[in-house]
PDB file of C-alpha atoms in Angstrom:
ATOM      1  CA  MET P  10      -2.862  -8.622   4.395  1.00 92.00           C
ATOM      2  CA  VAL P  11      -1.747  -6.193   1.693  1.00 97.00           C
ATOM      3  CA  PHE P  12       0.997  -6.957  -0.838  1.00 97.00           C
ATOM      4  CA  ILE P  13       3.122  -3.869  -1.651  1.00 97.00           C
ATOM      5  CA  ALA P  14       4.978  -4.262  -4.946  1.00 96.00           C
ATOM      6  CA  ASP P  15       8.643  -3.260  -4.832  1.00 95.00           C
ATOM      7  CA  TYR P  16       9.751  -2.590  -8.401  1.00 93.00           C
ATOM      8  CA  GLY P  17      12.301   0.092  -7.519  1.00 86.00           C
ATOM      9  CA  ALA P  18      10.046   3.108  -8.086  1.00 78.00           C
ATOM     10  CA  GLY P  19       7.976   3.336  -4.933  1.00 74.00           C
ATOM     11  CA  ASN P  20       7.770   5.230  -1.662  1.00 75.00           C
ATOM     12  CA  LEU P  21       7.701   1.905   0.146  1.00 87.00           C
ATOM     13  CA  ARG P  22       8.832   2.777   3.652  1.00 88.00           C
ATOM     14  CA  SER P  23       6.194   5.413   4.391  1.00 92.00           C
ATOM     15  CA  VAL P  24       3.387   3.320   2.867  1.00 94.00           C
ATOM     16  CA  HIS P  25       4.395   0.285   4.917  1.00 95.00           C
ATOM     17  CA  LYS P  26       4.653   2.424   8.069  1.00 95.00           C
ATOM     18  CA  ALA P  27       1.144   3.784   7.441  1.00 96.00           C
ATOM     19  CA  PHE P  28      -0.295   0.251   7.382  1.00 97.00           C
ATOM     20  CA  ASP P  29       1.685  -0.591  10.543  1.00 96.00           C
ATOM     21  CA  TYR P  30       0.167   2.448  12.253  1.00 96.00           C
ATOM     22  CA  LEU P  31      -3.310   1.267  11.249  1.00 97.00           C
ATOM     23  CA  GLY P  32      -2.629  -2.231  12.580  1.00 97.00           C
ATOM     24  CA  ILE P  33      -3.002  -3.718   9.092  1.00 97.00           C
ATOM     25  CA  LYS P  34      -0.532  -6.386   8.049  1.00 97.00           C
ATOM     26  CA  ALA P  35       1.380  -5.605   4.863  1.00 97.00           C
ATOM     27  CA  VAL P  36       4.342  -7.174   3.129  1.00 96.00           C
ATOM     28  CA  VAL P  37       6.817  -5.513   0.750  1.00 96.00           C
ATOM     29  CA  SER P  38       8.156  -7.799  -1.966  1.00 95.00           C
ATOM     30  CA  ASP P  39      10.061  -7.545  -5.248  1.00 95.00           C
ATOM     31  CA  LYS P  40       8.860 -11.016  -6.291  1.00 96.00           C
ATOM     32  CA  ALA P  41       5.878 -10.844  -8.641  1.00 96.00           C
ATOM     33  CA  SER P  42       5.324 -14.579  -8.216  1.00 95.00           C
ATOM     34  CA  GLU P  43       4.242 -13.994  -4.592  1.00 96.00           C
ATOM     35  CA  MET P  44       1.411 -11.638  -5.561  1.00 95.00           C
ATOM     36  CA  SER P  45      -1.033 -14.480  -6.256  1.00 94.00           C
ATOM     37  CA  ARG P  46      -1.168 -15.292  -2.533  1.00 95.00           C
ATOM     38  CA  TYR P  47      -2.805 -11.959  -1.657  1.00 96.00           C
ATOM     39  CA  ASP P  48      -6.258 -10.480  -2.272  1.00 95.00           C
ATOM     40  CA  LYS P  49      -5.106  -6.852  -1.976  1.00 97.00           C
ATOM     41  CA  VAL P  50      -2.173  -5.430  -3.938  1.00 98.00           C
ATOM     42  CA  LEU P  51      -0.744  -1.917  -3.735  1.00 97.00           C
ATOM     43  CA  ILE P  52       1.362  -0.362  -6.500  1.00 96.00           C
ATOM     44  CA  PRO P  53       3.231   2.708  -5.216  1.00 94.00           C
ATOM     45  CA  GLY P  54       5.200   4.972  -7.499  1.00 87.00           C
ATOM     46  CA  VAL P  55       7.657   7.863  -7.493  1.00 87.00           C
ATOM     47  CA  GLY P  56       9.619   8.943 -10.575  1.00 87.00           C
ATOM     48  CA  ALA P  57       9.181   8.892 -14.348  1.00 91.00           C
ATOM     49  CA  PHE P  58       6.613   6.804 -16.241  1.00 94.00           C
ATOM     50  CA  GLY P  59       8.912   5.168 -18.828  1.00 93.00           C
ATOM     51  CA  PRO P  60      11.597   3.767 -16.506  1.00 94.00           C
ATOM     52  CA  ALA P  61       8.943   2.700 -13.977  1.00 94.00           C
ATOM     53  CA  MET P  62       6.969   0.810 -16.617  1.00 94.00           C
ATOM     54  CA  GLU P  63      10.155  -0.856 -17.844  1.00 94.00           C
ATOM     55  CA  ALA P  64      11.050  -1.952 -14.294  1.00 94.00           C
ATOM     56  CA  LEU P  65       7.512  -3.183 -13.642  1.00 94.00           C
ATOM     57  CA  ASN P  66       7.565  -5.400 -16.718  1.00 94.00           C
ATOM     58  CA  ARG P  67      11.167  -6.540 -16.226  1.00 95.00           C
ATOM     59  CA  GLN P  68      10.275  -7.937 -12.797  1.00 95.00           C
ATOM     60  CA  GLY P  69       7.097  -9.570 -14.061  1.00 96.00           C
ATOM     61  CA  PHE P  70       4.721  -7.283 -12.194  1.00 96.00           C
ATOM     62  CA  GLY P  71       2.851  -6.150 -15.302  1.00 95.00           C
ATOM     63  CA  GLU P  72       1.521  -9.613 -16.100  1.00 95.00           C
ATOM     64  CA  ALA P  73       1.033 -10.448 -12.407  1.00 97.00           C
ATOM     65  CA  ILE P  74      -1.162  -7.354 -11.923  1.00 97.00           C
ATOM     66  CA  ARG P  75      -3.314  -8.271 -14.939  1.00 95.00           C
ATOM     67  CA  GLU P  76      -3.753 -11.844 -13.635  1.00 95.00           C
ATOM     68  CA  HIS P  77      -4.594 -10.493 -10.184  1.00 96.00           C
ATOM     69  CA  ILE P  78      -7.343  -8.275 -11.615  1.00 96.00           C
ATOM     70  CA  ASN P  79      -8.674 -11.048 -13.869  1.00 94.00           C
ATOM     71  CA  LYS P  80      -9.218 -13.163 -10.735  1.00 95.00           C
ATOM     72  CA  GLY P  81     -11.490 -10.438  -9.356  1.00 94.00           C
ATOM     73  CA  ARG P  82      -9.003  -9.251  -6.756  1.00 96.00           C
ATOM     74  CA  SER P  83      -8.298  -5.644  -5.814  1.00 97.00           C
ATOM     75  CA  VAL P  84      -5.407  -3.321  -6.597  1.00 98.00           C
ATOM     76  CA  LEU P  85      -4.566   0.227  -5.504  1.00 98.00           C
ATOM     77  CA  GLY P  86      -2.193   2.489  -7.423  1.00 97.00           C
ATOM     78  CA  ILE P  87      -0.650   5.537  -5.729  1.00 97.00           C
ATOM     79  CA  CYS P  88       0.674   8.594  -7.601  1.00 96.00           C
ATOM     80  CA  LEU P  89       2.849   7.223 -10.449  1.00 96.00           C
ATOM     81  CA  GLY P  90       1.310   3.836  -9.637  1.00 96.00           C
ATOM     82  CA  MET P  91      -2.070   5.288 -10.654  1.00 97.00           C
ATOM     83  CA  GLN P  92      -0.658   6.625 -13.921  1.00 97.00           C
ATOM     84  CA  LEU P  93       0.834   3.242 -14.845  1.00 97.00           C
ATOM     85  CA  PHE P  94      -2.693   1.772 -14.906  1.00 98.00           C
ATOM     86  CA  LEU P  95      -3.600   3.863 -17.960  1.00 98.00           C
ATOM     87  CA  SER P  96      -2.997   3.069 -21.637  1.00 97.00           C
ATOM     88  CA  GLU P  97      -0.201   5.530 -22.381  1.00 97.00           C
ATOM     89  CA  SER P  98       1.779   8.527 -21.141  1.00 97.00           C
ATOM     90  CA  GLU P  99       3.402  11.510 -22.833  1.00 95.00           C
ATOM     91  CA  GLU P 100       6.003  11.947 -20.075  1.00 93.00           C
ATOM     92  CA  MET P 101       9.459  12.359 -21.683  1.00 88.00           C
ATOM     93  CA  GLY P 102       8.232  10.738 -24.906  1.00 88.00           C
ATOM     94  CA  ALA P 103       5.461   8.258 -25.623  1.00 92.00           C
ATOM     95  CA  TYR P 104       5.163   5.159 -23.451  1.00 95.00           C
ATOM     96  CA  LYS P 105       2.634   2.356 -23.166  1.00 97.00           C
ATOM     97  CA  GLY P 106       1.091   1.672 -19.771  1.00 97.00           C
ATOM     98  CA  LEU P 107      -0.662  -1.361 -18.316  1.00 96.00           C
ATOM     99  CA  ASP P 108      -3.888  -0.383 -20.135  1.00 96.00           C
ATOM    100  CA  ILE P 109      -6.141  -1.704 -17.374  1.00 96.00           C
ATOM    101  CA  VAL P 110      -7.875   1.702 -17.293  1.00 97.00           C
ATOM    102  CA  PRO P 111      -8.239   3.079 -20.849  1.00 97.00           C
ATOM    103  CA  GLY P 112      -6.915   6.622 -21.054  1.00 98.00           C
ATOM    104  CA  LYS P 113      -3.859   8.872 -21.257  1.00 98.00           C
ATOM    105  CA  VAL P 114      -1.421  10.528 -18.871  1.00 98.00           C
ATOM    106  CA  LEU P 115      -0.882  14.165 -19.852  1.00 97.00           C
ATOM    107  CA  ARG P 116       1.262  17.064 -18.633  1.00 96.00           C
ATOM    108  CA  PHE P 117      -0.302  20.078 -16.956  1.00 96.00           C
ATOM    109  CA  THR P 118      -0.004  23.079 -19.288  1.00 91.00           C
ATOM    110  CA  GLY P 119      -1.879  25.845 -17.454  1.00 77.00           C
ATOM    111  CA  SER P 120      -0.071  29.091 -16.596  1.00 76.00           C
ATOM    112  CA  THR P 121      -2.163  29.909 -13.507  1.00 82.00           C
ATOM    113  CA  ASP P 122      -0.284  27.604 -11.111  1.00 89.00           C
ATOM    114  CA  LYS P 123       3.331  26.601 -10.680  1.00 92.00           C
ATOM    115  CA  ILE P 124       3.959  23.108 -12.056  1.00 94.00           C
ATOM    116  CA  PRO P 125       4.564  20.570 -10.533  1.00 95.00           C
ATOM    117  CA  GLN P 126       1.712  20.620  -8.049  1.00 96.00           C
ATOM    118  CA  ILE P 127       3.345  20.158  -4.660  1.00 96.00           C
ATOM    119  CA  GLY P 128       1.179  20.426  -1.573  1.00 97.00           C
ATOM    120  CA  TRP P 129      -2.343  20.057  -0.275  1.00 98.00           C
ATOM    121  CA  ASN P 130      -5.438  20.191  -2.468  1.00 98.00           C
ATOM    122  CA  SER P 131      -9.049  19.074  -2.098  1.00 98.00           C
ATOM    123  CA  VAL P 132     -10.936  16.332  -3.917  1.00 98.00           C
ATOM    124  CA  ASP P 133     -14.516  16.526  -5.183  1.00 98.00           C
ATOM    125  CA  TYR P 134     -16.557  13.330  -5.199  1.00 98.00           C
ATOM    126  CA  CYS P 135     -18.020  12.183  -8.524  1.00 97.00           C
ATOM    127  CA  LYS P 136     -19.817   9.116  -7.166  1.00 96.00           C
ATOM    128  CA  GLU P 137     -20.272   7.001  -4.059  1.00 95.00           C
ATOM    129  CA  SER P 138     -16.910   5.431  -3.396  1.00 96.00           C
ATOM    130  CA  VAL P 139     -15.559   2.541  -1.341  1.00 96.00           C
ATOM    131  CA  LEU P 140     -12.192   4.267  -1.112  1.00 97.00           C
ATOM    132  CA  PHE P 141     -13.590   7.464   0.416  1.00 98.00           C
ATOM    133  CA  ARG P 142     -16.032   6.005   2.947  1.00 97.00           C
ATOM    134  CA  ASN P 143     -16.171   8.043   6.180  1.00 97.00           C
ATOM    135  CA  ILE P 144     -14.202  10.884   4.578  1.00 98.00           C
ATOM    136  CA  PRO P 145     -15.995  14.216   3.996  1.00 97.00           C
ATOM    137  CA  ASP P 146     -16.280  15.534   0.447  1.00 97.00           C
ATOM    138  CA  ARG P 147     -13.669  18.189  -0.390  1.00 98.00           C
ATOM    139  CA  SER P 148     -11.173  16.769   2.105  1.00 98.00           C
ATOM    140  CA  TYR P 149      -7.545  17.722   1.508  1.00 98.00           C
ATOM    141  CA  PHE P 150      -4.765  15.368   0.429  1.00 98.00           C
ATOM    142  CA  TYR P 151      -1.064  15.796  -0.379  1.00 98.00           C
ATOM    143  CA  PHE P 152      -0.063  15.902  -4.066  1.00 98.00           C
ATOM    144  CA  VAL P 153       3.320  15.859  -5.853  1.00 96.00           C
ATOM    145  CA  HIS P 154       3.025  15.599  -9.665  1.00 96.00           C
ATOM    146  CA  SER P 155       3.423  17.305 -13.039  1.00 96.00           C
ATOM    147  CA  TYR P 156       1.239  14.859 -15.005  1.00 97.00           C
ATOM    148  CA  TYR P 157      -2.385  13.838 -14.586  1.00 98.00           C
ATOM    149  CA  CYS P 158      -4.653  10.991 -15.698  1.00 98.00           C
ATOM    150  CA  ARG P 159      -7.424  11.428 -18.252  1.00 98.00           C
ATOM    151  CA  PRO P 160      -9.472   8.192 -18.301  1.00 98.00           C
ATOM    152  CA  ASP P 161     -11.575   7.528 -21.405  1.00 97.00           C
ATOM    153  CA  GLU P 162     -14.521   6.290 -19.323  1.00 96.00           C
ATOM    154  CA  PRO P 163     -16.086   9.000 -17.105  1.00 95.00           C
ATOM    155  CA  GLU P 164     -17.688   6.336 -14.898  1.00 95.00           C
ATOM    156  CA  SER P 165     -14.244   5.210 -13.694  1.00 97.00           C
ATOM    157  CA  VAL P 166     -13.516   8.654 -12.193  1.00 98.00           C
ATOM    158  CA  ALA P 167     -14.131   8.672  -8.426  1.00 98.00           C
ATOM    159  CA  THR P 168     -12.890  12.199  -7.625  1.00 98.00           C
ATOM    160  CA  THR P 169     -11.645  15.311  -9.380  1.00 98.00           C
ATOM    161  CA  THR P 170      -9.291  18.055  -8.201  1.00 98.00           C
ATOM    162  CA  PHE P 171      -8.787  21.568  -9.588  1.00 97.00           C
ATOM    163  CA  PHE P 172      -5.250  22.620 -10.525  1.00 96.00           C
ATOM    164  CA  ALA P 173      -3.641  24.639 -13.338  1.00 94.00           C
ATOM    165  CA  GLY P 174      -7.036  25.637 -14.678  1.00 92.00           C
ATOM    166  CA  LYS P 175      -8.221  22.044 -14.987  1.00 94.00           C
ATOM    167  CA  ASN P 176     -10.522  19.663 -13.114  1.00 96.00           C
ATOM    168  CA  PHE P 177      -8.416  16.524 -13.398  1.00 98.00           C
ATOM    169  CA  CYS P 178      -9.116  12.957 -12.281  1.00 98.00           C
ATOM    170  CA  SER P 179      -7.549  12.544  -8.844  1.00 98.00           C
ATOM    171  CA  ALA P 180      -8.942   9.081  -8.046  1.00 98.00           C
ATOM    172  CA  ILE P 181     -10.186   6.061  -9.994  1.00 98.00           C
ATOM    173  CA  GLU P 182     -12.559   3.340  -8.837  1.00 97.00           C
ATOM    174  CA  LYS P 183     -13.645   0.627 -11.281  1.00 94.00           C
ATOM    175  CA  ASN P 184     -14.453  -3.039 -10.600  1.00 92.00           C
ATOM    176  CA  GLY P 185     -11.895  -3.483  -7.824  1.00 94.00           C
ATOM    177  CA  ILE P 186      -9.330  -1.254  -9.540  1.00 97.00           C
ATOM    178  CA  PHE P 187      -8.536   1.692  -7.280  1.00 98.00           C
ATOM    179  CA  ALA P 188      -6.039   4.508  -7.794  1.00 98.00           C
ATOM    180  CA  VAL P 189      -5.244   7.905  -6.287  1.00 98.00           C
ATOM    181  CA  GLN P 190      -2.998  10.649  -7.640  1.00 98.00           C
ATOM    182  CA  PHE P 191      -2.235  11.992  -4.157  1.00 98.00           C
ATOM    183  CA  HIS P 192      -0.101  10.315  -1.493  1.00 97.00           C
ATOM    184  CA  PRO P 193      -2.463   8.887   1.173  1.00 97.00           C
ATOM    185  CA  GLU P 194       0.500   7.911   3.359  1.00 96.00           C
ATOM    186  CA  LYS P 195       1.403  11.633   3.593  1.00 95.00           C
ATOM    187  CA  SER P 196      -2.163  12.935   3.886  1.00 97.00           C
ATOM    188  CA  SER P 197      -2.854  12.777   7.627  1.00 96.00           C
ATOM    189  CA  GLU P 198      -6.083  11.189   8.911  1.00 97.00           C
ATOM    190  CA  ALA P 199      -7.975  11.365   5.603  1.00 98.00           C
ATOM    191  CA  GLY P 200      -5.162   9.589   3.789  1.00 98.00           C
ATOM    192  CA  LEU P 201      -4.917   6.883   6.430  1.00 98.00           C
ATOM    193  CA  GLN P 202      -8.666   6.340   6.106  1.00 98.00           C
ATOM    194  CA  VAL P 203      -8.241   5.767   2.346  1.00 98.00           C
ATOM    195  CA  LEU P 204      -5.659   3.036   3.029  1.00 98.00           C
ATOM    196  CA  LYS P 205      -7.888   1.531   5.739  1.00 98.00           C
ATOM    197  CA  ASN P 206     -10.902   1.528   3.403  1.00 98.00           C
ATOM    198  CA  PHE P 207      -8.901  -0.272   0.711  1.00 98.00           C
ATOM    199  CA  ALA P 208      -7.561  -2.888   3.105  1.00 97.00           C
ATOM    200  CA  GLU P 209     -10.871  -3.597   4.815  1.00 94.00           C
ATOM    201  CA  PHE P 210     -13.647  -3.359   2.194  1.00 90.00           C
TER     202      PHE P 210
END
């Protein structure tokens, strides 16, 4: 069973429906204290970094996520949820993140593409990945974002995607910490396979 954290900044309904479609049990909860009962935790996210981080910590999810990871259990961040895993973000100021993946969240600055990125784009594999098992390289996923993650450790980068003149990190995989910048719940069969891979590995 997958625990989906409800901290007021997530696309919870569509993520939960995706797991239902796959026949995978998932529970949505705003109680951080319940997280310890689950091996798999999903952190969704839609909105701005600062307010989301404040809500996450206010409800106790920040510390609960760190404890979850320290026990060797798995977590998946989606979109803003991925960005919250990093050390800091420059979105609308300077904000500290969970710092479970060292790195920064930066704004796209290229003039070649309209920002934000909204729509389908492909991912290029950087290494063999649990999250992308049975999914062909350069498969397309659905993105909605103006900021991107730049991890300090290249080995944590699972995939990259080209946008606004930049090959940015579009997925992270590191010691049971998983994260994707795209929305798997909106990404057709490939996206559903990502959620299935996370739930079943």
